[in-house]
XYZ file of C-alpha atoms in Angstrom:
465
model
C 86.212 39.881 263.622
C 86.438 39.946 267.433
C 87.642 43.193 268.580
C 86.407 45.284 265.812
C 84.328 48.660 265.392
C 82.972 50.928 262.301
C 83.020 54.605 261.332
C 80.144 55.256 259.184
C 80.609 58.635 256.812
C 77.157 59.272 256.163
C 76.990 63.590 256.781
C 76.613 64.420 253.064
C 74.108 66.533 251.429
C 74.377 64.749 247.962
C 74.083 67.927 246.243
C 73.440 66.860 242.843
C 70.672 64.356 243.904
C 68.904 67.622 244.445
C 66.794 65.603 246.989
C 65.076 66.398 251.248
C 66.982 63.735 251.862
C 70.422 62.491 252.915
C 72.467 60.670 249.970
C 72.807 57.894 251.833
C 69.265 57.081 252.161
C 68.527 57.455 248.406
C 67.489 53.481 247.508
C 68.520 51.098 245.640
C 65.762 48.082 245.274
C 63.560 49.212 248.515
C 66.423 49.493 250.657
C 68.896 52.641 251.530
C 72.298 52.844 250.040
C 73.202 52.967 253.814
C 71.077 50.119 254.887
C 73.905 48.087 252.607
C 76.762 49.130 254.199
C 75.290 48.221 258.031
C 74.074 44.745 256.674
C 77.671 44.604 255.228
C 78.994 45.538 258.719
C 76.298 42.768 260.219
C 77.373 39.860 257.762
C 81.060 40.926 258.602
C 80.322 40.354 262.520
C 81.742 44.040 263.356
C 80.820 44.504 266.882
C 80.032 48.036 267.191
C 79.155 51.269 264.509
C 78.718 54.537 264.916
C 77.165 56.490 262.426
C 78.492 59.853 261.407
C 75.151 62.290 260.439
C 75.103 65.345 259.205
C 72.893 66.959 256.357
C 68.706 66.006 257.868
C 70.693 64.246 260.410
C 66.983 63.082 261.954
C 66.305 61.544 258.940
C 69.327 59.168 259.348
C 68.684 58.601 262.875
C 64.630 58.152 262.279
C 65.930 55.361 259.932
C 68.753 53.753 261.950
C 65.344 53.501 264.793
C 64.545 51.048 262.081
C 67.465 49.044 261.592
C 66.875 45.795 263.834
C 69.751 43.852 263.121
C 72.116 45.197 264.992
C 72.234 49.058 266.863
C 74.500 51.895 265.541
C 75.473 55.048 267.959
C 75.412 58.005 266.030
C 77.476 61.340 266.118
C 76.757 64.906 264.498
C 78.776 66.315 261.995
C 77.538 70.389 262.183
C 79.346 71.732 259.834
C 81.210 69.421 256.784
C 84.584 69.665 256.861
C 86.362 66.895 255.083
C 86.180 63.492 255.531
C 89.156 63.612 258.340
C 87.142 65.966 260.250
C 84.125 63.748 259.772
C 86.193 61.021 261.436
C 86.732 63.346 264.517
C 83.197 63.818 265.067
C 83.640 60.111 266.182
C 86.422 60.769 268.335
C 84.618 59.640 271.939
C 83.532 56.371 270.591
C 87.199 55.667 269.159
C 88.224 56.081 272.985
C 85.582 53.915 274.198
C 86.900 51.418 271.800
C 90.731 52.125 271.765
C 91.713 48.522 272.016
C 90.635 47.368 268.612
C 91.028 48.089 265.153
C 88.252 50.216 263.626
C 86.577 50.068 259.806
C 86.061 53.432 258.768
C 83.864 53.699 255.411
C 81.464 55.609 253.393
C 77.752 55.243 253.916
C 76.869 55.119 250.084
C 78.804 52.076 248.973
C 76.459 49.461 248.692
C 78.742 47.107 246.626
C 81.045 46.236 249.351
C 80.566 42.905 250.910
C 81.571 41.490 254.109
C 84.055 39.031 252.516
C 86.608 42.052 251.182
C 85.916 43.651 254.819
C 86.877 40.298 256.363
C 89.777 39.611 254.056
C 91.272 43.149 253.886
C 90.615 42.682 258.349
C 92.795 39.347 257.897
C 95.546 40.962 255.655
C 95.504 44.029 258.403
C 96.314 41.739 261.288
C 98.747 39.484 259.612
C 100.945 41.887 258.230
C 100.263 43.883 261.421
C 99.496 47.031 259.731
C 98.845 50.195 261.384
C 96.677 51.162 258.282
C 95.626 48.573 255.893
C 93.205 50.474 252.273
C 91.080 48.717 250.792
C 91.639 49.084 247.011
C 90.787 48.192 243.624
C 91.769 47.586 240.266
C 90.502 49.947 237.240
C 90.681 50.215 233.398
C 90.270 53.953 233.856
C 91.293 55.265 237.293
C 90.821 58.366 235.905
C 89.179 60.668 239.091
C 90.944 58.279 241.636
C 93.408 58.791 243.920
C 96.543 56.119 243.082
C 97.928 53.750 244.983
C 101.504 54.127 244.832
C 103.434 50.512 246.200
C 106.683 49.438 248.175
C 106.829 46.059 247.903
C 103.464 45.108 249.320
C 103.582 47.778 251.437
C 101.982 51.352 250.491
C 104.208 54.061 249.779
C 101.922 56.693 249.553
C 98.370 57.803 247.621
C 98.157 60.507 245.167
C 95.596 62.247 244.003
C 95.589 62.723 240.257
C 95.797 66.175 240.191
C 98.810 65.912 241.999
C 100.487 62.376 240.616
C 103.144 62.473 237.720
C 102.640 60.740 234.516
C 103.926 57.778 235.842
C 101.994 57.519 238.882
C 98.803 58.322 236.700
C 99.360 55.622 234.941
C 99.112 53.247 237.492
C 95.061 51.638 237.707
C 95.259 50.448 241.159
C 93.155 52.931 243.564
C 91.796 53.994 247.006
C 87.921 52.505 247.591
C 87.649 55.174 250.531
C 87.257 52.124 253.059
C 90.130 51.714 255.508
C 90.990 49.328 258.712
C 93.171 51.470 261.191
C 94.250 50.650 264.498
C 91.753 52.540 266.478
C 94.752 53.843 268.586
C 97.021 54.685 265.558
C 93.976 56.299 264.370
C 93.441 58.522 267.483
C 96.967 59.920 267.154
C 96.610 60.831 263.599
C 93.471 62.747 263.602
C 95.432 65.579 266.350
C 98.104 65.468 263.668
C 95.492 66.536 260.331
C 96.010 70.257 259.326
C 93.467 72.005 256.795
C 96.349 72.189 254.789
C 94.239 72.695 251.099
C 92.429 75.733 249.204
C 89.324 73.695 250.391
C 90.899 74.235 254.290
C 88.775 70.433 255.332
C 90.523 67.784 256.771
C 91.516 64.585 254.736
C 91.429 61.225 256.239
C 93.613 60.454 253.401
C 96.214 62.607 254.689
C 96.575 59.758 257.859
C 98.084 57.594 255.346
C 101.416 59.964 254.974
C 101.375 60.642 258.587
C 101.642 57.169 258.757
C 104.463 56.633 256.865
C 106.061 59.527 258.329
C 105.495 58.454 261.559
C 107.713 55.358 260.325
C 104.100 52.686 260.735
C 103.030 50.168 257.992
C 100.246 51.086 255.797
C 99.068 48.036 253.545
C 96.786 47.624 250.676
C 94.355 44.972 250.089
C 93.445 44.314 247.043
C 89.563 43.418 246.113
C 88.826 41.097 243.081
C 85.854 43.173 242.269
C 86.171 46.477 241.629
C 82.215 46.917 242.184
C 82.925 47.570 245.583
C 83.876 51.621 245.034
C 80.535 51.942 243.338
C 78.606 54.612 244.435
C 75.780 57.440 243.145
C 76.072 61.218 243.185
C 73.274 62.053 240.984
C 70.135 60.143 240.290
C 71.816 58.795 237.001
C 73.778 57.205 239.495
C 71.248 55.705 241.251
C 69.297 54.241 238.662
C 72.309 52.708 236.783
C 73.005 51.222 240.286
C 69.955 50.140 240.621
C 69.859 48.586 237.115
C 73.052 46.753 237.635
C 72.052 45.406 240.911
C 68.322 44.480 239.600
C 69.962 42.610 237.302
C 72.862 41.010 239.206
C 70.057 39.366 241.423
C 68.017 38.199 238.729
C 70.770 36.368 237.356
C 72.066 34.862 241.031
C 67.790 33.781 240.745
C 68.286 32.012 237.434
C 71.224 30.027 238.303
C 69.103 28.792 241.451
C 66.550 27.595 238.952
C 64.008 30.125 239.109
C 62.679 30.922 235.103
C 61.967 34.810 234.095
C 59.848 34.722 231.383
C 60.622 38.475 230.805
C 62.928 40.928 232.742
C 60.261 43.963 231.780
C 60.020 45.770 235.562
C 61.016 42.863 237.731
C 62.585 44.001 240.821
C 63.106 41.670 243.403
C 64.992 42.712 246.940
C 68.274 41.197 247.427
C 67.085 39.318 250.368
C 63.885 37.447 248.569
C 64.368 33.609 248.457
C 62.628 32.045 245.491
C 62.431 27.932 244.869
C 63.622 26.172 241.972
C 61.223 26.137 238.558
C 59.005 29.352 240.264
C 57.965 31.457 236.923
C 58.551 35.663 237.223
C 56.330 37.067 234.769
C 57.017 41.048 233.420
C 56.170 43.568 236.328
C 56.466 41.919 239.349
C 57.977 43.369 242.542
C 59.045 41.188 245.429
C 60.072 43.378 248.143
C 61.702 42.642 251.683
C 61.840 39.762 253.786
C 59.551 37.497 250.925
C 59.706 33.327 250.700
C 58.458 32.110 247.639
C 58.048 28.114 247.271
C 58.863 26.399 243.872
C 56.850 25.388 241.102
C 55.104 28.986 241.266
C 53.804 31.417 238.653
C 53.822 34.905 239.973
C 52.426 37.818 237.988
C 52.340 39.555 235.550
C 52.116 43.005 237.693
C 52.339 41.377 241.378
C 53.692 43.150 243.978
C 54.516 41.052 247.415
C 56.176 42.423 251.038
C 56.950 40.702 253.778
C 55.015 37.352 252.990
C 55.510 33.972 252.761
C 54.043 31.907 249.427
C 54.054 28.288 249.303
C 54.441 25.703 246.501
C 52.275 25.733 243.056
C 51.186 29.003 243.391
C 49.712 31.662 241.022
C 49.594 35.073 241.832
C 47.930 36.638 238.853
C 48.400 40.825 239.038
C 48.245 40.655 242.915
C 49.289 43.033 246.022
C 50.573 40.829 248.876
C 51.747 42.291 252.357
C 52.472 40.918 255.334
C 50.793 37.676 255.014
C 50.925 33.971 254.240
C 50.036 32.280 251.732
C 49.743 27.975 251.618
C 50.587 25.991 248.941
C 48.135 25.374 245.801
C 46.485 28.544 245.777
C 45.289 30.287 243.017
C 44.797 34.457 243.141
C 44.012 37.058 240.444
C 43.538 39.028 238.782
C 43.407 42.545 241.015
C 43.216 40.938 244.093
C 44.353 42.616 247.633
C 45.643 40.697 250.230
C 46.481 43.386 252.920
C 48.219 42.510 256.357
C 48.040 39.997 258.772
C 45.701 37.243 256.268
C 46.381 33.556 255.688
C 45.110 31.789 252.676
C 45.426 28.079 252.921
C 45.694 25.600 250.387
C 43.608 24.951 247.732
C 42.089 28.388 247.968
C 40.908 30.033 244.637
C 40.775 34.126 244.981
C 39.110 35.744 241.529
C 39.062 39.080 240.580
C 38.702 42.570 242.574
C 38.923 40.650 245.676
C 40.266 42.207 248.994
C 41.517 40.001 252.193
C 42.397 41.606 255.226
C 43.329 40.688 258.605
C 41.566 37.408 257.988
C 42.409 33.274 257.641
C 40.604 31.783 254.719
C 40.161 27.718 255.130
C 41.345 25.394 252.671
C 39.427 24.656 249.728
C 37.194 28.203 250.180
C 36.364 30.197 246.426
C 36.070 34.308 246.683
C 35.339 33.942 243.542
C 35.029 37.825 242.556
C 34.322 41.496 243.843
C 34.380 40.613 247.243
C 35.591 42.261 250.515
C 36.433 40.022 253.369
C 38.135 41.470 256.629
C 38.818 40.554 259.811
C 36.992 37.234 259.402
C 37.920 33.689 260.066
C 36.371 31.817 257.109
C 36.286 27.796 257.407
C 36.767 24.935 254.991
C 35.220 24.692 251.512
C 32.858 27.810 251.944
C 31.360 29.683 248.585
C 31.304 33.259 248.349
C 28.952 34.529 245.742
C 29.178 37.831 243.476
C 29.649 41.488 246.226
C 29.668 40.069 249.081
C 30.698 42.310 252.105
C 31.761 41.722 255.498
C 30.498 45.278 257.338
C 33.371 44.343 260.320
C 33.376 48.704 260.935
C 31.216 50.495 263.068
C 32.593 53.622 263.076
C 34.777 53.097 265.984
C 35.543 49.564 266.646
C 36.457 46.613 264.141
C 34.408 43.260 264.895
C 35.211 40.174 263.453
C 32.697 37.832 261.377
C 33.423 33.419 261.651
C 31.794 31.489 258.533
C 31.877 27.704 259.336
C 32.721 24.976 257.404
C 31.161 24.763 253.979
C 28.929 27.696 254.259
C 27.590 29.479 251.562
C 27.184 32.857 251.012
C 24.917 34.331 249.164
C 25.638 36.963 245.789
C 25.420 40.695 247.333
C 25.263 39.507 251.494
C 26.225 41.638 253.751
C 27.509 40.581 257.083
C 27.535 42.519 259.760
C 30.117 42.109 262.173
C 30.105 40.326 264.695
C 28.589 38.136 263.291
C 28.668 34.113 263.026
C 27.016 31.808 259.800
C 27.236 27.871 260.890
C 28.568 25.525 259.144
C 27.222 24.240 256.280
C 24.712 26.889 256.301
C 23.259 29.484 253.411
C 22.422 33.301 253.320
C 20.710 34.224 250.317
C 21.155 36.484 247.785
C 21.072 40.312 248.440
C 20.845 39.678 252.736
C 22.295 41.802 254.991
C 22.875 39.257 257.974
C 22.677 41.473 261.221
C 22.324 37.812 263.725
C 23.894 34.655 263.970
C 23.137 31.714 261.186
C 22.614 28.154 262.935
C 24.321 25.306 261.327
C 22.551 23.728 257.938
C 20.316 26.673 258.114
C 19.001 29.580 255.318
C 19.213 32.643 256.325
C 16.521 35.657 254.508
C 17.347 39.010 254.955
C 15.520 41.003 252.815
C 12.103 42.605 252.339
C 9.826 40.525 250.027
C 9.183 41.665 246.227
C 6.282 43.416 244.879
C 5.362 44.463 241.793
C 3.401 47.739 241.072
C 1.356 47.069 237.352
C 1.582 49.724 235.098
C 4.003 51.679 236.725
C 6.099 52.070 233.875
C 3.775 52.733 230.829
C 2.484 55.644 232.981
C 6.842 56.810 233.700
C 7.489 56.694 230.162
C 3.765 58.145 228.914
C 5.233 60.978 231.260
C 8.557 61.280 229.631
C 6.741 61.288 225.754
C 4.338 64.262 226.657
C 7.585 66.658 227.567
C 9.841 65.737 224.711
């Protein structure tokens, strides 16, 4: 794919999304329908892209900020036009690039894959092809425009309003993705008229041009018609999104990975899951996740950018940006917010919350607990409500528990603070100093009892009913 660049059509409003935003940033599984097509472009090794904007064109551009894999230049469409004169927005960086052949494609196709790009790219070169369309097979082309053949050259495309009976009947059709000489390309774009009621531009029209002009135009075929798959409503979307939710499930199962129900599992295309891992009803697995084998995760778990070991079980948890070691055991309602590490053999029991903290191996949180920004040792014991205070009101402080420590039910520490190894803090302290190793800490005020004080309450209470 040396010697290669990318037109991005991305300018629509998406009109019957009814949506702020740009169609091509509506999502399927976490991810915008445009965040596809540049991964596609990524996979496919295309060197450069530029992105044609358009409707909340700072939207598009806020996201592209995001896009790390690979950078995209971007161009303004002001006023839509057609999908030719969307092409001319891009007219500078076709210059700048004028010695290679350029991809130009729709930013809402998320079902295209790198290996028709590459093929089609292949096909373009060998048959050195001034235009080469990417096209597709249908049962009902109905709504497409037809691919009309010469040999394996292409004679021309018609639109259906405009094709014969003949020509309707044919089920081959345009995908809307194209490889053009970027020089070829040039020259056709001062050729397009607004000849239509519409009066826009049609990059389709560069195809007859090119045949005109007395150039090759070929077709390439793809296997998989998914590839011209794209949403204009939100029924659309969400039957995209259901197809694709599936389609990844499945590619899970055949890698060994057991769903014990399908009931509001989503899991991001790029999630990597080890063999015998069980995915129980309502669990999400988001972007850039690991997850080891020989795992049982959920019911209702939600994890982001983490990294789970082996043999373990996530029981109704929220996971992000964090790692997690092998042969731990959290839930149910447990938090695990960014930046934490829970090594192995942790146990983490209900209406806990971790954040911005390592927890040694071995250590039990065993419920209603909030630890953050700590660094908790080996084998330590955290009874019932305990708190570390690490917020003053304008700085965070960290807390360190040693090495088998245990903490007390209801103890407060309060940052920064240290408890030794080994040591205790007993129930109901609020720990304001540092704990020596091996030693108790008492931070409380010492009981009394008051006799009688509550016949006289309730003799009180009797005299006004």
């Amino acid at each position: 794919m040396k010697d290669t660049c990318a037109v991005v059509l991305a300018a629509g409003k998406g009109t019957r999304m009814k949506s702020k935003k740009p169609k091509v940033l509506a999502e399927i599984l976490f991810q915008p329908m445009l965040g596809y097509v540049l991964e596609t472009c990524r996979q496919a090794e295309v060197e450069k892209v530029c992105v044609v904007t358009g409707f909340e064109a700072e939207q598009v551009e806020a996201y592209l900020s995001t896009w790390e894999h690979m950078p995209a230049e971007t161009v303004l469409q002001a006023e839509q036009r057609g999908t030719g004169h969307a092409v001319m927005m891009a007219r500078e960086f076709l210059q700048e690039n004028i010695g290679t052949d350029v991809l130009v494609l729709y930013g809402d196709t998320p079902y295209l894959s790198a290996e028709v790009i590459e093929a089609a790219y292949l096909q373009h070169k060998r048959q050195n092809n001034a235009v080469t369309v990417v096209t597709a097979l249908l049962q009902d082309p109905t709504g497409y425009g037809r691919i009309i053949r010469d040999g394996d050259a292409i004679a021309k495309i018609v639109e259906q309003r405009d094709a014969t009976e003949k020509e309707q009947a044919v089920k081959e059709i345009n995908s809307g993705v194209y490889w053009f000489n970027t020089a070829h390309l040039l020259e056709m774009l001062s050729l397009l008229q607004p000849n239509n009621a519409q009066g826009e531009y049609y990059l389709t029209d560069t195809i007859g041009l090119t045949i005109a002009a007395g150039k090759r135009v070929g077709g390439y075929c793809a296997e998989n018609s998914d590839i011209i798959l794209g949403a204009n409503s939100r029924k659309d979307l969400y039957e995209l999104n259901e197809k694709m939710r599936m389609s990844i499930i499945y590619r899970h199962m055949e890698n060994g990975v057991t769903f014990a129900s399908t009931d509001g599992v989503m899991i991001s295309p790029d999630a990597q899951i080890g063999a015998d891992t069980v995915i129980l009803g309502g669990t999400i697995i988001k972007d850039h996740v690991v997850i080891g084998e020989d795992c049982v995760i959920g019911p209702n778990s939600l994890i982001q950018k983490s990294t789970v070991g082996d043999r373990v079980k996530l029981n109704a948890v929220q996971c992000y940006q964090s790692r997690i070691h092998s042969d731990v055991d959290i839930g149910p309602f447990v938090h695990i917010r960014p930046n934490s590490e829970i090594k192995s053999f942790v146990h983490i029991g209900d209406f806990v919350e971790v954040k911005n903290s390592t927890i040694g191996e071995g250590t039990g949180i065993s419920h209603l607990t909030y630890v953050g920004d700590s660094d908790v040792g080996k084998n330590v014991n955290f009874g019932c409500g305990v708190v570390t205070v690490n917020y003053d009101g304008v700085h965070k402080h960290r807390c360190r528990i040693e090495d088998e420590a245990f903490i007390g039910c209801n103890t407060n520490l309060v940052a920064p603070v240290r408890v030794g190894k080994s040591a205790y803090t007993a129930a109901g302290s609020t720990i304001t100093k540092d704990v020596p190793d091996y030693a108790l800490a008492i931070a409380r005020s010492r009981q009394e009892e008051k006799p009688g004080f509550a016949a006289k309450k309730l003799a009180g209470r009797k005299k006004k009913v």
